[in-house]
Amino acid sequence: MFQSLTNASWTRGWVDFQNDAYVKGLVVGAVAALILSNPSMQKKTLTGLASLWGLFQGGMEEIKERFRDAEAEMQAAARGAVPTGEDDGPSPEA
């Protein structure tokens, strides 16, 4: 019963540079340690993330606006009046 425990290397697989997952984990861990331990890196990282979040929100608002425009065009087409997007102003007959 104890023979399998004494023959097993309990550290086997801890350091395996041949394994892609190990190398990726090592790099991600090193970057995380750098960011978490360095205040200037924290500030730069948070500034960058805030900038990306702002771009994402702006993109989502643009998509929502286009969706609302398409929805309004479909409703106008269903009523029989397709908007041209131009305001002709008052009619010349008035």
One Martini backbone bead per residue (centre of mass of N, CA, C, O) as a GRO file, in nm:
protein
   94
    1MET     BB    1   0.059   0.062  -0.023
    2PHE     BB    2   0.328   0.249   0.032
    3GLN     BB    3   0.489   0.199  -0.230
    4SER     BB    4   0.347   0.407  -0.421
    5LEU     BB    5   0.433   0.660  -0.252
    6THR     BB    6   0.751   0.622  -0.266
    7ASN     BB    7   0.767   0.615  -0.593
    8ALA     BB    8   0.641   0.881  -0.605
    9SER     BB    9   0.643   1.199  -0.754
   10TRP     BB   10   0.510   1.491  -0.613
   11THR     BB   11   0.667   1.693  -0.837
   12ARG     BB   12   0.545   1.600  -1.081
   13GLY     BB   13   0.466   1.865  -1.315
   14TRP     BB   14   0.549   2.151  -1.211
   15VAL     BB   15   0.796   2.149  -1.425
   16ASP     BB   16   0.682   2.212  -1.773
   17PHE     BB   17   0.811   2.345  -2.066
   18GLN     BB   18   0.651   2.155  -2.277
   19ASN     BB   19   0.395   2.288  -2.169
   20ASP     BB   20   0.181   2.526  -2.277
   21ALA     BB   21   0.010   2.581  -2.020
   22TYR     BB   22   0.247   2.644  -1.835
   23VAL     BB   23   0.364   2.888  -1.986
   24LYS     BB   24   0.109   3.060  -1.985
   25GLY     BB   25   0.076   3.066  -1.676
   26LEU     BB   26   0.347   3.197  -1.616
   27VAL     BB   27   0.297   3.461  -1.771
   28VAL     BB   28   0.033   3.548  -1.635
   29GLY     BB   29   0.149   3.550  -1.347
   30ALA     BB   30   0.370   3.762  -1.396
   31VAL     BB   31   0.184   3.992  -1.485
   32ALA     BB   32   0.006   3.997  -1.233
   33ALA     BB   33   0.235   4.056  -1.032
   34LEU     BB   34   0.321   4.324  -1.156
   35ILE     BB   35   0.050   4.475  -1.133
   36LEU     BB   36  -0.007   4.422  -0.819
   37SER     BB   37   0.294   4.553  -0.722
   38ASN     BB   38   0.251   4.814  -0.918
   39PRO     BB   39   0.117   5.125  -0.911
   40SER     BB   40   0.171   5.228  -1.202
   41MET     BB   41   0.051   4.977  -1.343
   42GLN     BB   42  -0.228   5.003  -1.224
   43LYS     BB   43  -0.298   5.277  -1.346
   44LYS     BB   44  -0.255   5.201  -1.646
   45THR     BB   45  -0.454   4.966  -1.654
   46LEU     BB   46  -0.709   5.122  -1.563
   47THR     BB   47  -0.700   5.331  -1.789
   48GLY     BB   48  -0.722   5.130  -2.023
   49LEU     BB   49  -0.989   4.998  -1.933
   50ALA     BB   50  -1.157   5.259  -1.937
   51SER     BB   51  -1.117   5.313  -2.237
   52LEU     BB   52  -1.238   5.048  -2.342
   53TRP     BB   53  -1.515   5.088  -2.211
   54GLY     BB   54  -1.589   5.346  -2.364
   55LEU     BB   55  -1.578   5.220  -2.647
   56PHE     BB   56  -1.791   5.006  -2.596
   57GLN     BB   57  -2.025   5.196  -2.521
   58GLY     BB   58  -2.025   5.357  -2.786
   59GLY     BB   59  -2.083   5.113  -2.969
   60MET     BB   60  -2.353   5.036  -2.838
   61GLU     BB   61  -2.497   5.304  -2.898
   62GLU     BB   62  -2.474   5.284  -3.204
   63ILE     BB   63  -2.633   5.021  -3.233
   64LYS     BB   64  -2.894   5.124  -3.104
   65GLU     BB   65  -2.944   5.354  -3.306
   66ARG     BB   66  -2.963   5.177  -3.560
   67PHE     BB   67  -3.196   5.006  -3.459
   68ARG     BB   68  -3.399   5.239  -3.426
   69ASP     BB   69  -3.392   5.329  -3.722
   70ALA     BB   70  -3.487   5.061  -3.845
   71GLU     BB   71  -3.752   5.048  -3.688
   72ALA     BB   72  -3.871   5.317  -3.797
   73GLU     BB   73  -3.867   5.234  -4.096
   74MET     BB   74  -4.056   4.990  -4.066
   75GLN     BB   75  -4.297   5.150  -3.953
   76ALA     BB   76  -4.323   5.345  -4.194
   77ALA     BB   77  -4.365   5.123  -4.409
   78ALA     BB   78  -4.626   5.010  -4.276
   79ARG     BB   79  -4.777   5.299  -4.321
   80GLY     BB   80  -4.649   5.412  -4.621
   81ALA     BB   81  -4.398   5.589  -4.508
   82VAL     BB   82  -4.089   5.676  -4.635
   83PRO     BB   83  -3.814   5.798  -4.513
   84THR     BB   84  -3.549   6.015  -4.637
   85GLY     BB   85  -3.398   6.233  -4.428
   86GLU     BB   86  -3.544   6.486  -4.541
   87ASP     BB   87  -3.619   6.835  -4.520
   88ASP     BB   88  -3.836   7.027  -4.721
   89GLY     BB   89  -4.042   7.177  -4.583
   90PRO     BB   90  -4.247   7.379  -4.704
   91SER     BB   91  -4.482   7.402  -4.918
   92PRO     BB   92  -4.525   7.588  -5.220
   93GLU     BB   93  -4.856   7.615  -5.196
   94ALA     BB   94  -4.878   7.803  -4.923
   0.00000   0.00000   0.00000
